mmCIF file of C-alpha atoms and ligand atoms in Angstrom:
data_model
loop_
_atom_site.group_PDB
_atom_site.id
_atom_site.type_symbol
_atom_site.label_atom_id
_atom_site.label_comp_id
_atom_site.label_asym_id
_atom_site.label_seq_id
_atom_site.Cartn_x
_atom_site.Cartn_y
_atom_site.Cartn_z
ATOM 1 C CA UNK A 1 -28.769 -48.026 -210.738
ATOM 2 C CA UNK A 2 -31.394 -50.714 -211.186
ATOM 3 C CA UNK A 3 -31.541 -53.514 -213.512
ATOM 4 C CA UNK A 4 -34.745 -56.039 -213.339
ATOM 5 C CA UNK A 5 -35.129 -60.133 -214.069
ATOM 6 C CA UNK A 6 -38.216 -60.111 -214.343
ATOM 7 C CA UNK A 7 -40.622 -63.555 -214.594
ATOM 8 C CA UNK A 8 -43.833 -63.230 -216.511
ATOM 9 C CA UNK A 9 -45.466 -66.764 -215.924
ATOM 10 C CA UNK A 10 -47.020 -69.943 -217.575
ATOM 11 C CA UNK A 11 -47.915 -68.005 -220.526
ATOM 12 C CA UNK A 12 -51.247 -65.574 -220.381
ATOM 13 C CA UNK A 13 -50.997 -62.664 -218.832
ATOM 14 C CA UNK A 14 -53.504 -62.623 -216.353
ATOM 15 C CA UNK A 15 -51.408 -64.933 -214.865
ATOM 16 C CA UNK A 16 -48.013 -62.586 -214.428
ATOM 17 C CA UNK A 17 -47.640 -60.579 -210.491
ATOM 18 C CA UNK A 18 -48.683 -56.579 -211.387
ATOM 19 C CA UNK A 19 -45.888 -55.531 -210.277
ATOM 20 C CA UNK A 20 -44.342 -57.375 -213.556
ATOM 21 C CA UNK A 21 -46.787 -55.785 -214.479
ATOM 22 C CA UNK A 22 -45.723 -52.068 -213.663
ATOM 23 C CA UNK A 23 -42.195 -53.141 -213.935
ATOM 24 C CA UNK A 24 -42.846 -53.963 -217.486
ATOM 25 C CA UNK A 25 -44.467 -50.912 -218.487
ATOM 26 C CA UNK A 26 -42.311 -48.126 -216.173
ATOM 27 C CA UNK A 27 -38.843 -49.646 -218.392
ATOM 28 C CA UNK A 28 -37.534 -47.768 -221.798
ATOM 29 C CA UNK A 29 -36.192 -51.172 -222.835
ATOM 30 C CA UNK A 30 -37.548 -55.064 -222.359
ATOM 31 C CA UNK A 31 -34.764 -57.551 -223.443
ATOM 32 C CA UNK A 32 -35.760 -61.355 -223.725
ATOM 33 C CA UNK A 33 -36.711 -64.473 -226.158
ATOM 34 C CA UNK A 34 -38.789 -64.035 -228.539
ATOM 35 C CA UNK A 35 -41.271 -66.557 -227.915
ATOM 36 C CA UNK A 36 -42.068 -64.514 -224.564
ATOM 37 C CA UNK A 37 -41.523 -61.349 -225.932
ATOM 38 C CA UNK A 38 -44.430 -62.223 -228.184
ATOM 39 C CA UNK A 39 -46.331 -63.133 -224.816
ATOM 40 C CA UNK A 40 -46.932 -59.911 -223.725
ATOM 41 C CA UNK A 41 -46.553 -57.670 -227.012
ATOM 42 C CA UNK A 42 -50.001 -55.366 -225.599
ATOM 43 C CA UNK A 43 -47.476 -53.811 -222.744
ATOM 44 C CA UNK A 44 -44.251 -53.046 -225.475
ATOM 45 C CA UNK A 45 -46.421 -49.499 -227.370
ATOM 46 C CA UNK A 46 -43.140 -47.454 -227.701
ATOM 47 C CA UNK A 47 -40.548 -49.747 -226.021
ATOM 48 C CA UNK A 48 -37.271 -50.384 -226.620
ATOM 49 C CA UNK A 49 -36.590 -54.506 -227.854
ATOM 50 C CA UNK A 50 -34.228 -56.443 -227.709
ATOM 51 C CA UNK A 51 -35.366 -60.330 -228.859
ATOM 52 C CA UNK A 52 -32.953 -62.508 -229.320
ATOM 53 C CA UNK A 53 -32.975 -66.479 -230.213
ATOM 54 C CA UNK A 54 -32.989 -69.349 -227.357
ATOM 55 C CA UNK A 55 -28.913 -69.989 -228.150
ATOM 56 C CA UNK A 56 -28.080 -65.868 -227.154
ATOM 57 C CA UNK A 57 -28.783 -65.764 -224.246
ATOM 58 C CA UNK A 58 -25.543 -64.532 -222.400
ATOM 59 C CA UNK A 59 -25.514 -61.497 -225.614
ATOM 60 C CA UNK A 60 -29.037 -61.350 -224.645
ATOM 61 C CA UNK A 61 -27.694 -59.913 -220.739
ATOM 62 C CA UNK A 62 -24.175 -58.177 -221.739
ATOM 63 C CA UNK A 63 -26.329 -56.177 -224.091
ATOM 64 C CA UNK A 64 -28.831 -55.631 -221.493
ATOM 65 C CA UNK A 65 -26.191 -54.842 -218.771
ATOM 66 C CA UNK A 66 -24.644 -52.568 -221.679
ATOM 67 C CA UNK A 67 -28.213 -50.644 -221.676
ATOM 68 C CA UNK A 68 -28.446 -50.574 -218.064
ATOM 69 C CA UNK A 69 -25.677 -48.486 -217.959
ATOM 70 C CA UNK A 70 -25.974 -46.023 -220.358
ATOM 71 C CA UNK A 71 -28.640 -44.933 -218.074
ATOM 72 C CA UNK A 72 -31.390 -46.758 -219.937
ATOM 73 C CA UNK A 73 -34.549 -48.262 -217.525
ATOM 74 C CA UNK A 74 -34.273 -52.410 -218.314
ATOM 75 C CA UNK A 75 -36.020 -55.516 -217.655
ATOM 76 C CA UNK A 76 -34.742 -59.019 -218.958
ATOM 77 C CA UNK A 77 -37.730 -61.108 -219.669
ATOM 78 C CA UNK A 78 -38.413 -65.421 -218.456
ATOM 79 C CA UNK A 79 -41.436 -66.944 -218.968
ATOM 80 C CA UNK A 80 -42.630 -68.397 -215.664
ATOM 81 C CA UNK A 81 -40.250 -67.616 -212.386
ATOM 82 C CA UNK A 82 -37.242 -65.426 -213.937
ATOM 83 C CA UNK A 83 -35.136 -67.226 -211.274
ATOM 84 C CA UNK A 84 -35.917 -70.554 -212.342
ATOM 85 C CA UNK A 85 -34.224 -71.958 -214.592
ATOM 86 C CA UNK A 86 -35.181 -68.153 -216.229
ATOM 87 C CA UNK A 87 -32.488 -64.903 -216.991
ATOM 88 C CA UNK A 88 -31.709 -63.405 -213.406
ATOM 89 C CA UNK A 89 -28.786 -66.261 -211.901
ATOM 90 C CA UNK A 90 -26.998 -64.899 -215.984
ATOM 91 C CA UNK A 91 -28.013 -61.048 -215.071
ATOM 92 C CA UNK A 92 -26.033 -61.258 -211.476
ATOM 93 C CA UNK A 93 -23.319 -62.628 -212.923
ATOM 94 C CA UNK A 94 -23.088 -60.315 -216.243
ATOM 95 C CA UNK A 95 -23.962 -57.257 -213.527
ATOM 96 C CA UNK A 96 -20.635 -58.680 -211.356
ATOM 97 C CA UNK A 97 -18.424 -55.800 -212.110
ATOM 98 C CA UNK A 98 -20.241 -52.951 -211.904
ATOM 99 C CA UNK A 99 -21.327 -52.887 -208.456
ATOM 100 C CA UNK A 100 -23.220 -49.487 -209.295
ATOM 101 C CA UNK A 101 -25.994 -51.777 -210.851
ATOM 102 C CA UNK A 102 -28.490 -53.527 -208.492
ATOM 103 C CA UNK A 103 -29.958 -56.218 -209.664
ATOM 104 C CA UNK A 104 -33.765 -57.613 -208.245
ATOM 105 C CA UNK A 105 -35.404 -60.301 -210.056
ATOM 106 C CA UNK A 106 -39.637 -60.189 -210.047
ATOM 107 C CA UNK A 107 -40.633 -63.283 -209.409
ATOM 108 C CA UNK A 108 -43.373 -65.688 -211.749
ATOM 109 C CA UNK A 109 -46.080 -68.261 -211.081
ATOM 110 C CA UNK A 110 -43.182 -71.607 -212.064
ATOM 111 C CA UNK A 111 -44.842 -74.100 -215.032
ATOM 112 C CA UNK A 112 -44.246 -76.473 -211.719
ATOM 113 C CA UNK A 113 -46.993 -74.623 -209.627
ATOM 114 C CA UNK A 114 -49.309 -73.838 -213.877
ATOM 115 C CA UNK A 115 -48.787 -77.652 -214.380
ATOM 116 C CA UNK A 116 -49.626 -79.188 -210.510
ATOM 117 C CA UNK A 117 -52.252 -76.657 -210.497
ATOM 118 C CA UNK A 118 -54.555 -78.174 -213.487
ATOM 119 C CA UNK A 119 -53.253 -81.645 -212.589
ATOM 120 C CA UNK A 120 -54.672 -81.103 -209.065
ATOM 121 C CA UNK A 121 -52.999 -81.125 -206.331
ATOM 122 C CA UNK A 122 -49.280 -82.993 -206.987
ATOM 123 C CA UNK A 123 -46.730 -81.438 -205.106
ATOM 124 C CA UNK A 124 -48.466 -80.785 -201.558
ATOM 125 C CA UNK A 125 -44.869 -82.562 -199.914
ATOM 126 C CA UNK A 126 -42.069 -82.290 -200.876
ATOM 127 C CA UNK A 127 -41.074 -82.883 -204.398
ATOM 128 C CA UNK A 128 -38.177 -81.903 -206.241
ATOM 129 C CA UNK A 129 -37.560 -79.764 -209.725
ATOM 130 C CA UNK A 130 -35.522 -82.025 -212.095
ATOM 131 C CA UNK A 131 -34.511 -80.569 -215.876
ATOM 132 C CA UNK A 132 -33.816 -83.151 -218.910
ATOM 133 C CA UNK A 133 -31.878 -80.627 -220.687
ATOM 134 C CA UNK A 134 -28.248 -81.249 -220.963
ATOM 135 C CA UNK A 135 -26.984 -78.125 -223.231
ATOM 136 C CA UNK A 136 -25.718 -76.415 -219.206
ATOM 137 C CA UNK A 137 -25.716 -79.868 -217.289
ATOM 138 C CA UNK A 138 -24.289 -83.218 -218.245
ATOM 139 C CA UNK A 139 -26.459 -85.726 -218.419
ATOM 140 C CA UNK A 140 -24.469 -88.137 -215.856
ATOM 141 C CA UNK A 141 -25.304 -86.051 -213.113
ATOM 142 C CA UNK A 142 -28.523 -85.479 -214.238
ATOM 143 C CA UNK A 143 -29.338 -88.611 -214.048
ATOM 144 C CA UNK A 144 -27.604 -89.280 -210.734
ATOM 145 C CA UNK A 145 -30.079 -86.692 -209.468
ATOM 146 C CA UNK A 146 -33.150 -88.105 -210.915
ATOM 147 C CA UNK A 147 -31.070 -91.623 -209.077
ATOM 148 C CA UNK A 148 -31.012 -90.197 -205.887
ATOM 149 C CA UNK A 149 -34.536 -87.799 -205.815
ATOM 150 C CA UNK A 150 -36.297 -91.276 -206.974
ATOM 151 C CA UNK A 151 -34.630 -93.395 -204.084
ATOM 152 C CA UNK A 152 -36.355 -90.700 -201.390
ATOM 153 C CA UNK A 153 -39.836 -91.094 -203.473
ATOM 154 C CA UNK A 154 -40.148 -87.611 -203.810
ATOM 155 C CA UNK A 155 -42.582 -86.364 -205.731
ATOM 156 C CA UNK A 156 -40.606 -85.441 -209.280
ATOM 157 C CA UNK A 157 -40.937 -82.691 -212.023
ATOM 158 C CA UNK A 158 -39.754 -82.858 -214.806
ATOM 159 C CA UNK A 159 -38.831 -79.546 -217.247
ATOM 160 C CA UNK A 160 -37.391 -79.994 -221.027
ATOM 161 C CA UNK A 161 -39.089 -83.423 -220.598
ATOM 162 C CA UNK A 162 -38.137 -84.236 -225.079
ATOM 163 C CA UNK A 163 -36.419 -82.107 -227.506
ATOM 164 C CA UNK A 164 -35.987 -82.755 -231.575
ATOM 165 C CA UNK A 165 -32.347 -83.599 -230.454
ATOM 166 C CA UNK A 166 -33.288 -85.425 -227.522
ATOM 167 C CA UNK A 167 -35.591 -87.563 -227.929
ATOM 168 C CA UNK A 168 -35.364 -90.318 -225.485
ATOM 169 C CA UNK A 169 -34.821 -88.458 -222.278
ATOM 170 C CA UNK A 170 -37.751 -88.454 -221.194
ATOM 171 C CA UNK A 171 -37.701 -92.770 -221.003
ATOM 172 C CA UNK A 172 -34.393 -92.675 -219.794
ATOM 173 C CA UNK A 173 -35.862 -91.005 -216.887
ATOM 174 C CA UNK A 174 -38.159 -92.954 -216.423
ATOM 175 C CA UNK A 175 -36.630 -95.493 -216.167
ATOM 176 C CA UNK A 176 -34.021 -94.219 -213.702
ATOM 177 C CA UNK A 177 -37.099 -93.981 -211.499
ATOM 178 C CA UNK A 178 -38.398 -96.915 -212.126
ATOM 179 C CA UNK A 179 -36.047 -98.576 -210.400
ATOM 180 C CA UNK A 180 -36.938 -97.457 -206.728
ATOM 181 C CA UNK A 181 -40.305 -96.944 -207.634
ATOM 182 C CA UNK A 182 -43.905 -99.413 -208.550
ATOM 183 C CA UNK A 183 -45.036 -99.119 -212.628
ATOM 184 C CA UNK A 184 -47.987 -97.959 -211.239
ATOM 185 C CA UNK A 185 -47.332 -94.605 -209.846
ATOM 186 C CA UNK A 186 -49.060 -91.784 -210.693
ATOM 187 C CA UNK A 187 -47.897 -89.403 -213.187
ATOM 188 C CA UNK A 188 -49.028 -86.651 -214.952
ATOM 189 C CA UNK A 189 -48.095 -83.818 -217.635
ATOM 190 C CA UNK A 190 -49.095 -80.953 -219.408
ATOM 191 C CA UNK A 191 -48.349 -79.058 -222.120
ATOM 192 C CA UNK A 192 -48.307 -75.682 -222.300
ATOM 193 C CA UNK A 193 -50.662 -75.217 -219.665
ATOM 194 C CA UNK A 194 -52.203 -71.297 -219.106
ATOM 195 C CA UNK A 195 -51.588 -70.581 -222.552
ATOM 196 C CA UNK A 196 -54.249 -68.566 -224.494
ATOM 197 C CA UNK A 197 -53.380 -71.161 -226.792
ATOM 198 C CA UNK A 198 -55.464 -73.730 -224.953
ATOM 199 C CA UNK A 199 -53.664 -76.465 -222.429
ATOM 200 C CA UNK A 200 -53.496 -80.246 -222.605
ATOM 201 C CA UNK A 201 -53.250 -82.451 -219.373
ATOM 202 C CA UNK A 202 -53.094 -86.127 -218.706
ATOM 203 C CA UNK A 203 -52.918 -89.015 -216.357
ATOM 204 C CA UNK A 204 -50.997 -91.993 -216.773
ATOM 205 C CA UNK A 205 -48.856 -94.297 -214.851
ATOM 206 C CA UNK A 206 -44.879 -94.173 -214.487
ATOM 207 C CA UNK A 207 -45.279 -97.973 -216.827
ATOM 208 C CA UNK A 208 -46.714 -95.223 -219.474
ATOM 209 C CA UNK A 209 -44.619 -92.717 -219.034
ATOM 210 C CA UNK A 210 -41.985 -93.201 -221.439
ATOM 211 C CA UNK A 211 -44.490 -93.466 -224.052
ATOM 212 C CA UNK A 212 -46.236 -90.094 -223.003
ATOM 213 C CA UNK A 213 -46.558 -87.602 -225.934
ATOM 214 C CA UNK A 214 -44.603 -84.459 -224.509
ATOM 215 C CA UNK A 215 -42.734 -81.900 -225.444
ATOM 216 C CA UNK A 216 -40.138 -78.759 -224.895
ATOM 217 C CA UNK A 217 -43.853 -77.119 -223.549
ATOM 218 C CA UNK A 218 -45.171 -79.301 -221.362
ATOM 219 C CA UNK A 219 -44.073 -80.019 -217.336
ATOM 220 C CA UNK A 220 -43.790 -84.347 -216.266
ATOM 221 C CA UNK A 221 -44.766 -84.164 -212.980
ATOM 222 C CA UNK A 222 -44.330 -88.439 -211.380
ATOM 223 C CA UNK A 223 -45.861 -88.995 -208.071
ATOM 224 C CA UNK A 224 -44.605 -91.369 -204.961
ATOM 225 C CA UNK A 225 -46.347 -93.610 -203.363
ATOM 226 C CA UNK A 226 -48.587 -90.524 -201.134
ATOM 227 C CA UNK A 227 -49.959 -89.702 -204.730
ATOM 228 C CA UNK A 228 -53.526 -91.088 -205.493
ATOM 229 C CA UNK A 229 -55.523 -89.711 -208.689
ATOM 230 C CA UNK A 230 -59.492 -88.098 -206.629
ATOM 231 C CA UNK A 231 -62.160 -88.150 -209.021
ATOM 232 C CA UNK A 232 -59.511 -87.293 -212.219
ATOM 233 C CA UNK A 233 -57.288 -85.198 -210.145
ATOM 234 C CA UNK A 234 -53.909 -85.881 -210.038
ATOM 235 C CA UNK A 235 -52.963 -85.301 -205.846
ATOM 236 C CA UNK A 236 -50.788 -86.585 -202.927
ATOM 237 C CA UNK A 237 -51.725 -86.740 -199.914
ATOM 238 C CA UNK A 238 -49.769 -85.259 -196.785
ATOM 239 C CA UNK A 239 -51.380 -87.823 -194.436
ATOM 240 C CA UNK A 240 -54.233 -85.828 -192.844
ATOM 241 C CA UNK A 241 -56.280 -88.208 -191.291
ATOM 242 C CA UNK A 242 -60.044 -87.475 -192.598
HETATM 243 N N1 SAH B 301 -38.606 -70.003 -216.328
HETATM 244 C C1 SAH B 301 -39.570 -70.484 -216.453
HETATM 245 C C2 SAH B 301 -38.833 -72.361 -216.870
HETATM 246 C C3 SAH B 301 -37.822 -72.584 -218.359
HETATM 247 S S1 SAH B 301 -36.991 -73.900 -219.156
HETATM 248 C C4 SAH B 301 -40.463 -71.507 -215.447
HETATM 249 O O1 SAH B 301 -40.280 -70.567 -214.040
HETATM 250 O O2 SAH B 301 -41.520 -72.188 -215.593
HETATM 251 C C5 SAH B 301 -38.138 -74.306 -219.965
HETATM 252 C C6 SAH B 301 -39.630 -75.714 -218.961
HETATM 253 O O3 SAH B 301 -40.156 -75.363 -218.093
HETATM 254 C C7 SAH B 301 -40.487 -76.067 -220.946
HETATM 255 O O4 SAH B 301 -39.481 -77.021 -220.992
HETATM 256 C C8 SAH B 301 -41.401 -76.831 -219.749
HETATM 257 O O5 SAH B 301 -40.666 -78.265 -219.329
HETATM 258 C C9 SAH B 301 -41.686 -75.707 -218.778
HETATM 259 N N2 SAH B 301 -42.432 -74.874 -219.736
HETATM 260 C C10 SAH B 301 -42.636 -73.950 -219.200
HETATM 261 N N3 SAH B 301 -44.040 -72.574 -219.761
HETATM 262 C C11 SAH B 301 -44.621 -74.040 -219.301
HETATM 263 C C12 SAH B 301 -46.163 -74.361 -219.724
HETATM 264 N N4 SAH B 301 -46.991 -73.102 -220.371
HETATM 265 N N5 SAH B 301 -47.047 -75.241 -219.644
HETATM 266 C C13 SAH B 301 -46.337 -76.261 -218.933
HETATM 267 N N6 SAH B 301 -44.433 -76.225 -219.130
HETATM 268 C C14 SAH B 301 -43.659 -75.088 -219.311
#
């Protein structure tokens, strides 16, 4: 018996890997957050759908496992990559009591890679990914990690940079980065990367980031000492001699 965690990529179905499409096609039941189910509606004819709002992840995974144990072919979908702030780890935990139930993860293009491609090539050297959501990780831990990666001059990719409840988190994150990086550090952000609604990209400096117009559909990239702007694109120079 097998249950799948499938990454849908950033949004547009043409940026989903063919294997993800095949797995979804082969399934009887597709489980996921309503917004992501909507992204793949054209693949879902005749399938049973279990879709719920954002905070019901545990219930969703338990329902998926129950369906799989009943003999159904089931996949749980996440945006981007299912193993990066996605449902894959939760699915492993939900399936843990049933050793006969194998979990398979089908990877997808994560928001960091999608946003980077639109901005230029800002992740060409060492980088860190940090989510500013404190639903699962205490804010003190997030702060400590931000401070550590900024002190190491790593390029830093921020997921979940702002929500209605957490309207000042990006401002706080920028202030932490400014402890170690100059205010002129090149940064960028992309909203709705590769979504059919169209994406918006913007370059700015670290000094400007605190007031940047970002929301929960935006990925932010804070550059490092090697991050330059080349013809309007954000590029982390790797140190090749030209
Ligand atoms: N599993 C997903 C990440 C889920 S966390 C992945 O691998 O991409 C949700 C966060 O991802 C959002 O708050 C946003 O920061 C980022 N994100 C997801 N899709 C995005 C998109 N199309 N454009 C920009 N950022 C996106």
